[in-house]
Amino acid sequence: MNNQFDLTGKVALVTGASYGIGFAIASALADAGAVIVFNDIKQELVDKGVAAYKEAGITAHGYVCDVTDEDAVQAMVAKIEAEVGVIDVLVNNAGIIKRIPMLEMSAKDFRQVIDVDLNAPFIVSKAVIPGMMKKGGGKIINICSMMSELGRETVSAYAAAKGGLKMLTKNIASEYGQYNIQCNGIGPGYIATPQTAPLREVQPDGSKHPFDQFILAKTPANRWGEASDLGGPAVFLASSASDFVNGHILYVDGGILAYIGKQP
Ligand code: NAP
Ligand code: GCO
């Protein structure tokens, strides 16, 4: 049986992938044979990312681009297609969070989270899909969240964006499945990255952050996820092994969504 998980000859764009989840997913796609392209908002981060990929034995192509800027994204995709090749796999990973109680959150802050976490996946997908259609197909993977399904205090904008991203995933699947484009989501649980570092800070008395303790009690796996836990699921959704999977959100959460939580 040919290796359905082989990505040799595929060009994969992972947005916001200088570090964190994006870097881990790109590394896994590279291990499966893909050519890696990534962007970040600052040249210095792109340079650091290229060096980090090189240290991992990966020759990655880095581009400076703010994914919320449609003209910049269109220009980046045209440059990638000219310099590297038509994009076969798009991972909409770039994202931000602002943890502010809703009544204290400005509309500007709310809009900024929606812009990066929801508008940008629309903008980047819109730029990449024409090339996929011409090439006869492609894969889009949107990085969703527990907050695509659940809410909690202080993350109203983020939950609204990630809930919207779940439905954008289903709509791209619906609208472009006829062109052999599969669009799915990955919903990570709580992953140890810079984005969640404030939730894991060791307390002055040396104890775990209350939120850290909370998440461990809510996770059957009784641990935070590592970014590397997302690599295999990403390779599956980027490969021909998932050609009949479309519009699905694959939760990689250690069982959080299945579990009522450990009794205190
Ligand atoms: P992270 O460590 O904060 O990394 C986010 C990346 O996105 C950074 O490289 C950042 O670049 C980039 N980025 C932000 N805004 C951008 C923009 N406008 N244009 C281009 N790049 C931009 O986050 P992470 O934990 O790796 O999360 C990655 C994705 O997974 C996000 O979509 C997040 O919502 C999602 N997620 C995370 C978790 C978790 O527990 N960590 C769980 C579920 C889902 P800069 O450094 O320049 O800002
Ligand atoms: C938070 C966390 C979460 C994670 C992730 C969970 O403040 O609750 O940042 O939102 O980032 O999205 O899946």
mmCIF file of N, CA and C in Angstrom, residues 53-153:
data_model
loop_
_atom_site.group_PDB
_atom_site.id
_atom_site.type_symbol
_atom_site.label_atom_id
_atom_site.label_comp_id
_atom_site.label_asym_id
_atom_site.label_seq_id
_atom_site.Cartn_x
_atom_site.Cartn_y
_atom_site.Cartn_z
ATOM 1 N N TYR A 53 14.332 26.412 11.956
ATOM 2 C CA TYR A 53 14.027 25.299 11.044
ATOM 3 C C TYR A 53 15.330 24.658 10.572
ATOM 4 N N LYS A 54 16.335 25.508 10.241
ATOM 5 C CA LYS A 54 17.621 24.970 9.751
ATOM 6 C C LYS A 54 18.256 24.082 10.815
ATOM 7 N N GLU A 55 18.144 24.534 12.081
ATOM 8 C CA GLU A 55 18.714 23.748 13.196
ATOM 9 C C GLU A 55 18.019 22.390 13.308
ATOM 10 N N ALA A 56 16.756 22.389 12.873
ATOM 11 C CA ALA A 56 15.976 21.134 12.901
ATOM 12 C C ALA A 56 16.159 20.351 11.603
ATOM 13 N N GLY A 57 17.064 20.825 10.742
ATOM 14 C CA GLY A 57 17.333 20.107 9.501
ATOM 15 C C GLY A 57 16.325 20.378 8.406
ATOM 16 N N ILE A 58 15.585 21.493 8.551
ATOM 17 C CA ILE A 58 14.524 21.829 7.585
ATOM 18 C C ILE A 58 14.881 23.117 6.860
ATOM 19 N N THR A 59 14.858 23.087 5.506
ATOM 20 C CA THR A 59 15.061 24.308 4.724
ATOM 21 C C THR A 59 13.699 24.948 4.508
ATOM 22 N N ALA A 60 13.405 25.987 5.297
ATOM 23 C CA ALA A 60 12.081 26.625 5.216
ATOM 24 C C ALA A 60 12.200 27.956 4.496
ATOM 25 N N HIS A 61 11.152 28.314 3.777
ATOM 26 C CA HIS A 61 11.081 29.610 3.069
ATOM 27 C C HIS A 61 10.244 30.559 3.919
ATOM 28 N N GLY A 62 10.831 31.655 4.356
ATOM 29 C CA GLY A 62 10.141 32.585 5.253
ATOM 30 C C GLY A 62 9.771 33.884 4.557
ATOM 31 N N TYR A 63 8.572 34.398 4.873
ATOM 32 C CA TYR A 63 8.089 35.643 4.284
ATOM 33 C C TYR A 63 7.517 36.539 5.371
ATOM 34 N N VAL A 64 7.782 37.836 5.267
ATOM 35 C CA VAL A 64 7.196 38.789 6.206
ATOM 36 C C VAL A 64 5.833 39.199 5.666
ATOM 37 N N CYS A 65 4.808 38.983 6.480
ATOM 38 C CA CYS A 65 3.453 39.348 6.025
ATOM 39 C C CYS A 65 2.499 39.362 7.205
ATOM 40 N N ASP A 66 1.724 40.435 7.304
ATOM 41 C CA ASP A 66 0.640 40.525 8.285
ATOM 42 C C ASP A 66 -0.588 39.884 7.646
ATOM 43 N N VAL A 67 -1.044 38.790 8.204
ATOM 44 C CA VAL A 67 -2.122 38.017 7.555
ATOM 45 C C VAL A 67 -3.455 38.768 7.531
ATOM 46 N N THR A 68 -3.554 39.898 8.239
ATOM 47 C CA THR A 68 -4.812 40.661 8.205
ATOM 48 C C THR A 68 -4.844 41.638 7.023
ATOM 49 N N ASP A 69 -3.706 41.766 6.342
ATOM 50 C CA ASP A 69 -3.584 42.747 5.243
ATOM 51 C C ASP A 69 -3.783 42.031 3.906
ATOM 52 N N GLU A 70 -4.965 42.180 3.324
ATOM 53 C CA GLU A 70 -5.311 41.397 2.120
ATOM 54 C C GLU A 70 -4.350 41.639 0.963
ATOM 55 N N ASP A 71 -3.961 42.891 0.736
ATOM 56 C CA ASP A 71 -3.023 43.165 -0.375
ATOM 57 C C ASP A 71 -1.684 42.479 -0.126
ATOM 58 N N ALA A 72 -1.229 42.549 1.128
ATOM 59 C CA ALA A 72 0.066 41.921 1.466
ATOM 60 C C ALA A 72 -0.023 40.407 1.308
ATOM 61 N N VAL A 73 -1.158 39.831 1.693
ATOM 62 C CA VAL A 73 -1.323 38.374 1.573
ATOM 63 C C VAL A 73 -1.359 37.954 0.110
ATOM 64 N N GLN A 74 -2.109 38.675 -0.700
ATOM 65 C CA GLN A 74 -2.165 38.371 -2.137
ATOM 66 C C GLN A 74 -0.761 38.444 -2.748
ATOM 67 N N ALA A 75 0.007 39.461 -2.364
ATOM 68 C CA ALA A 75 1.370 39.627 -2.898
ATOM 69 C C ALA A 75 2.273 38.491 -2.420
ATOM 70 N N MET A 76 2.123 38.102 -1.133
ATOM 71 C CA MET A 76 2.944 37.010 -0.591
ATOM 72 C C MET A 76 2.639 35.707 -1.326
ATOM 73 N N VAL A 77 1.383 35.403 -1.517
ATOM 74 C CA VAL A 77 1.011 34.144 -2.190
ATOM 75 C C VAL A 77 1.541 34.137 -3.621
ATOM 76 N N ALA A 78 1.455 35.261 -4.321
ATOM 77 C CA ALA A 78 1.989 35.339 -5.702
ATOM 78 C C ALA A 78 3.499 35.102 -5.685
ATOM 79 N N LYS A 79 4.182 35.669 -4.679
ATOM 80 C CA LYS A 79 5.646 35.507 -4.555
ATOM 81 C C LYS A 79 5.995 34.046 -4.270
ATOM 82 N N ILE A 80 5.229 33.426 -3.371
ATOM 83 C CA ILE A 80 5.454 32.015 -3.035
ATOM 84 C C ILE A 80 5.264 31.147 -4.286
ATOM 85 N N GLU A 81 4.187 31.410 -5.010
ATOM 86 C CA GLU A 81 3.898 30.596 -6.209
ATOM 87 C C GLU A 81 5.010 30.738 -7.240
ATOM 88 N N ALA A 82 5.586 31.947 -7.337
ATOM 89 C CA ALA A 82 6.667 32.192 -8.303
ATOM 90 C C ALA A 82 7.995 31.592 -7.816
ATOM 91 N N GLU A 83 8.249 31.704 -6.509
ATOM 92 C CA GLU A 83 9.565 31.306 -5.985
ATOM 93 C C GLU A 83 9.638 29.862 -5.503
ATOM 94 N N VAL A 84 8.514 29.332 -5.023
ATOM 95 C CA VAL A 84 8.540 27.981 -4.427
ATOM 96 C C VAL A 84 7.626 27.036 -5.200
ATOM 97 N N GLY A 85 6.411 27.509 -5.462
ATOM 98 C CA GLY A 85 5.449 26.659 -6.162
ATOM 99 C C GLY A 85 4.043 26.923 -5.654
ATOM 100 N N VAL A 86 3.057 26.403 -6.369
ATOM 101 C CA VAL A 86 1.657 26.554 -5.967
ATOM 102 C C VAL A 86 1.460 25.836 -4.630
ATOM 103 N N ILE A 87 0.707 26.468 -3.745
ATOM 104 C CA ILE A 87 0.508 25.934 -2.390
ATOM 105 C C ILE A 87 -0.485 24.765 -2.424
ATOM 106 N N ASP A 88 -0.034 23.622 -1.926
ATOM 107 C CA ASP A 88 -0.901 22.421 -1.867
ATOM 108 C C ASP A 88 -1.619 22.323 -0.512
ATOM 109 N N VAL A 89 -0.931 22.795 0.532
ATOM 110 C CA VAL A 89 -1.451 22.676 1.904
ATOM 111 C C VAL A 89 -1.359 24.040 2.571
ATOM 112 N N LEU A 90 -2.466 24.526 3.087
ATOM 113 C CA LEU A 90 -2.470 25.782 3.857
ATOM 114 C C LEU A 90 -2.890 25.474 5.292
ATOM 115 N N VAL A 91 -2.060 25.904 6.241
ATOM 116 C CA VAL A 91 -2.430 25.808 7.657
ATOM 117 C C VAL A 91 -2.615 27.228 8.180
ATOM 118 N N ASN A 92 -3.877 27.604 8.453
ATOM 119 C CA ASN A 92 -4.157 28.936 9.030
ATOM 120 C C ASN A 92 -3.942 28.837 10.534
ATOM 121 N N ASN A 93 -2.724 29.134 10.940
ATOM 122 C CA ASN A 93 -2.303 28.972 12.336
ATOM 123 C C ASN A 93 -2.166 30.296 13.076
ATOM 124 N N ALA A 94 -1.727 31.351 12.383
ATOM 125 C CA ALA A 94 -1.468 32.635 13.057
ATOM 126 C C ALA A 94 -2.682 33.043 13.883
ATOM 127 N N GLY A 95 -2.413 33.474 15.109
ATOM 128 C CA GLY A 95 -3.542 33.859 15.965
ATOM 129 C C GLY A 95 -3.078 34.617 17.186
ATOM 130 N N ILE A 96 -4.022 35.381 17.748
ATOM 131 C CA ILE A 96 -3.743 36.109 18.992
ATOM 132 C C ILE A 96 -4.892 35.878 19.965
ATOM 133 N N ILE A 97 -4.669 36.227 21.205
ATOM 134 C CA ILE A 97 -5.736 36.194 22.213
ATOM 135 C C ILE A 97 -5.568 37.412 23.107
ATOM 136 N N LYS A 98 -6.681 37.972 23.547
ATOM 137 C CA LYS A 98 -6.648 39.057 24.550
ATOM 138 C C LYS A 98 -7.580 38.620 25.666
ATOM 139 N N ARG A 99 -7.024 38.368 26.841
ATOM 140 C CA ARG A 99 -7.862 37.897 27.957
ATOM 141 C C ARG A 99 -8.309 39.110 28.786
ATOM 142 N N ILE A 100 -9.532 39.604 28.445
ATOM 143 C CA ILE A 100 -10.074 40.806 29.094
ATOM 144 C C ILE A 100 -11.559 40.562 29.371
ATOM 145 N N PRO A 101 -12.050 40.815 30.575
ATOM 146 C CA PRO A 101 -13.494 40.673 30.817
ATOM 147 C C PRO A 101 -14.282 41.513 29.807
ATOM 148 N N MET A 102 -15.350 40.952 29.274
ATOM 149 C CA MET A 102 -16.049 41.588 28.146
ATOM 150 C C MET A 102 -16.427 43.039 28.432
ATOM 151 N N LEU A 103 -16.906 43.297 29.631
ATOM 152 C CA LEU A 103 -17.362 44.668 29.928
ATOM 153 C C LEU A 103 -16.196 45.656 30.003
ATOM 154 N N GLU A 104 -14.976 45.129 30.103
ATOM 155 C CA GLU A 104 -13.792 46.001 30.149
ATOM 156 C C GLU A 104 -13.068 46.034 28.796
ATOM 157 N N MET A 105 -13.580 45.246 27.835
ATOM 158 C CA MET A 105 -12.875 45.117 26.551
ATOM 159 C C MET A 105 -13.365 46.196 25.585
ATOM 160 N N SER A 106 -12.419 46.879 24.963
ATOM 161 C CA SER A 106 -12.820 47.889 23.973
ATOM 162 C C SER A 106 -13.245 47.200 22.685
ATOM 163 N N ALA A 107 -14.072 47.881 21.894
ATOM 164 C CA ALA A 107 -14.469 47.327 20.587
ATOM 165 C C ALA A 107 -13.242 47.166 19.700
ATOM 166 N N LYS A 108 -12.266 48.050 19.879
ATOM 167 C CA LYS A 108 -11.030 47.976 19.087
ATOM 168 C C LYS A 108 -10.274 46.674 19.378
ATOM 169 N N ASP A 109 -10.166 46.350 20.661
ATOM 170 C CA ASP A 109 -9.485 45.097 21.032
ATOM 171 C C ASP A 109 -10.262 43.889 20.506
ATOM 172 N N PHE A 110 -11.597 43.952 20.649
ATOM 173 C CA PHE A 110 -12.436 42.845 20.168
ATOM 174 C C PHE A 110 -12.209 42.652 18.663
ATOM 175 N N ARG A 111 -12.246 43.761 17.934
ATOM 176 C CA ARG A 111 -12.087 43.693 16.470
ATOM 177 C C ARG A 111 -10.705 43.149 16.078
ATOM 178 N N GLN A 112 -9.668 43.508 16.867
ATOM 179 C CA GLN A 112 -8.314 43.061 16.515
ATOM 180 C C GLN A 112 -8.211 41.536 16.604
ATOM 181 N N VAL A 113 -8.837 40.956 17.632
ATOM 182 C CA VAL A 113 -8.805 39.491 17.775
ATOM 183 C C VAL A 113 -9.580 38.842 16.627
ATOM 184 N N ILE A 114 -10.751 39.383 16.327
ATOM 185 C CA ILE A 114 -11.540 38.844 15.207
ATOM 186 C C ILE A 114 -10.758 38.968 13.901
ATOM 187 N N ASP A 115 -10.021 40.079 13.764
ATOM 188 C CA ASP A 115 -9.288 40.333 12.515
ATOM 189 C C ASP A 115 -8.217 39.265 12.269
ATOM 190 N N VAL A 116 -7.462 38.956 13.320
ATOM 191 C CA VAL A 116 -6.366 37.988 13.150
ATOM 192 C C VAL A 116 -6.892 36.551 13.133
ATOM 193 N N ASP A 117 -7.837 36.254 14.043
ATOM 194 C CA ASP A 117 -8.218 34.855 14.240
ATOM 195 C C ASP A 117 -9.323 34.361 13.312
ATOM 196 N N LEU A 118 -10.062 35.297 12.695
ATOM 197 C CA LEU A 118 -11.157 34.888 11.798
ATOM 198 C C LEU A 118 -11.050 35.529 10.416
ATOM 199 N N ASN A 119 -10.876 36.859 10.375
ATOM 200 C CA ASN A 119 -10.801 37.509 9.055
ATOM 201 C C ASN A 119 -9.572 37.018 8.274
ATOM 202 N N ALA A 120 -8.445 36.854 8.970
ATOM 203 C CA ALA A 120 -7.203 36.459 8.290
ATOM 204 C C ALA A 120 -7.298 35.069 7.654
ATOM 205 N N PRO A 121 -7.833 34.046 8.343
ATOM 206 C CA PRO A 121 -8.009 32.757 7.659
ATOM 207 C C PRO A 121 -8.881 32.871 6.400
ATOM 208 N N PHE A 122 -9.879 33.756 6.425
ATOM 209 C CA PHE A 122 -10.676 34.019 5.208
ATOM 210 C C PHE A 122 -9.781 34.615 4.124
ATOM 211 N N ILE A 123 -9.009 35.657 4.500
ATOM 212 C CA ILE A 123 -8.157 36.365 3.535
ATOM 213 C C ILE A 123 -7.115 35.418 2.910
ATOM 214 N N VAL A 124 -6.447 34.633 3.758
ATOM 215 C CA VAL A 124 -5.380 33.755 3.249
ATOM 216 C C VAL A 124 -5.972 32.608 2.425
ATOM 217 N N SER A 125 -7.079 32.046 2.891
ATOM 218 C CA SER A 125 -7.727 30.956 2.122
ATOM 219 C C SER A 125 -8.167 31.478 0.753
ATOM 220 N N LYS A 126 -8.737 32.678 0.725
ATOM 221 C CA LYS A 126 -9.206 33.282 -0.536
ATOM 222 C C LYS A 126 -8.046 33.478 -1.512
ATOM 223 N N ALA A 127 -6.865 33.771 -0.980
ATOM 224 C CA ALA A 127 -5.690 33.981 -1.837
ATOM 225 C C ALA A 127 -5.123 32.668 -2.357
ATOM 226 N N VAL A 128 -5.279 31.597 -1.589
ATOM 227 C CA VAL A 128 -4.631 30.309 -1.912
ATOM 228 C C VAL A 128 -5.533 29.392 -2.735
ATOM 229 N N ILE A 129 -6.826 29.468 -2.554
ATOM 230 C CA ILE A 129 -7.760 28.527 -3.211
ATOM 231 C C ILE A 129 -7.671 28.556 -4.737
ATOM 232 N N PRO A 130 -7.554 29.726 -5.408
ATOM 233 C CA PRO A 130 -7.468 29.688 -6.882
ATOM 234 C C PRO A 130 -6.332 28.796 -7.404
ATOM 235 N N GLY A 131 -5.180 28.855 -6.766
ATOM 236 C CA GLY A 131 -4.049 28.005 -7.174
ATOM 237 C C GLY A 131 -4.350 26.534 -6.962
ATOM 238 N N MET A 132 -5.027 26.233 -5.849
ATOM 239 C CA MET A 132 -5.410 24.842 -5.576
ATOM 240 C C MET A 132 -6.394 24.347 -6.626
ATOM 241 N N MET A 133 -7.331 25.214 -7.009
ATOM 242 C CA MET A 133 -8.337 24.821 -8.020
ATOM 243 C C MET A 133 -7.647 24.503 -9.335
ATOM 244 N N LYS A 134 -6.684 25.350 -9.724
ATOM 245 C CA LYS A 134 -5.963 25.133 -10.997
ATOM 246 C C LYS A 134 -5.161 23.834 -10.937
ATOM 247 N N LYS A 135 -4.657 23.529 -9.728
ATOM 248 C CA LYS A 135 -3.764 22.365 -9.582
ATOM 249 C C LYS A 135 -4.546 21.068 -9.423
ATOM 250 N N GLY A 136 -5.882 21.188 -9.245
ATOM 251 C CA GLY A 136 -6.693 19.974 -9.131
ATOM 252 C C GLY A 136 -6.986 19.545 -7.720
ATOM 253 N N GLY A 137 -6.692 20.445 -6.742
ATOM 254 C CA GLY A 137 -7.056 20.099 -5.372
ATOM 255 C C GLY A 137 -6.087 20.671 -4.362
ATOM 256 N N GLY A 138 -6.418 20.517 -3.085
ATOM 257 C CA GLY A 138 -5.557 21.028 -2.013
ATOM 258 C C GLY A 138 -6.142 20.737 -0.654
ATOM 259 N N LYS A 139 -5.415 21.153 0.375
ATOM 260 C CA LYS A 139 -5.823 20.908 1.760
ATOM 261 C C LYS A 139 -5.728 22.203 2.548
ATOM 262 N N ILE A 140 -6.784 22.541 3.260
ATOM 263 C CA ILE A 140 -6.749 23.697 4.160
ATOM 264 C C ILE A 140 -7.029 23.202 5.569
ATOM 265 N N ILE A 141 -6.172 23.582 6.506
ATOM 266 C CA ILE A 141 -6.326 23.193 7.912
ATOM 267 C C ILE A 141 -6.402 24.462 8.749
ATOM 268 N N ASN A 142 -7.539 24.697 9.383
ATOM 269 C CA ASN A 142 -7.709 25.885 10.237
ATOM 270 C C ASN A 142 -7.495 25.503 11.696
ATOM 271 N N ILE A 143 -6.660 26.249 12.387
ATOM 272 C CA ILE A 143 -6.376 25.931 13.787
ATOM 273 C C ILE A 143 -7.438 26.576 14.659
ATOM 274 N N CYS A 144 -8.363 25.741 15.079
ATOM 275 C CA CYS A 144 -9.492 26.191 15.902
ATOM 276 C C CYS A 144 -9.091 26.131 17.380
ATOM 277 N N SER A 145 -9.982 25.677 18.248
ATOM 278 C CA SER A 145 -9.681 25.755 19.688
ATOM 279 C C SER A 145 -10.768 25.064 20.498
ATOM 280 N N MET A 146 -10.493 24.829 21.783
ATOM 281 C CA MET A 146 -11.569 24.430 22.703
ATOM 282 C C MET A 146 -12.665 25.495 22.665
ATOM 283 N N MET A 147 -12.218 26.745 22.410
ATOM 284 C CA MET A 147 -13.176 27.848 22.404
ATOM 285 C C MET A 147 -13.972 27.909 21.109
ATOM 286 N N SER A 148 -13.777 26.936 20.227
ATOM 287 C CA SER A 148 -14.721 26.776 19.112
ATOM 288 C C SER A 148 -15.993 26.112 19.623
ATOM 289 N N GLU A 149 -15.903 25.501 20.824
ATOM 290 C CA GLU A 149 -17.043 24.765 21.410
ATOM 291 C C GLU A 149 -17.446 25.302 22.781
ATOM 292 N N LEU A 150 -16.512 25.870 23.515
ATOM 293 C CA LEU A 150 -16.787 26.244 24.908
ATOM 294 C C LEU A 150 -16.433 27.703 25.138
ATOM 295 N N GLY A 151 -17.080 28.330 26.120
ATOM 296 C CA GLY A 151 -16.689 29.683 26.504
ATOM 297 C C GLY A 151 -16.031 29.654 27.872
ATOM 298 N N ARG A 152 -15.410 30.785 28.211
ATOM 299 C CA ARG A 152 -14.966 30.953 29.587
ATOM 300 C C ARG A 152 -14.780 32.434 29.835
ATOM 301 N N GLU A 153 -14.628 32.816 31.055
ATOM 302 C CA GLU A 153 -14.440 34.240 31.376
ATOM 303 C C GLU A 153 -13.219 34.789 30.631
#
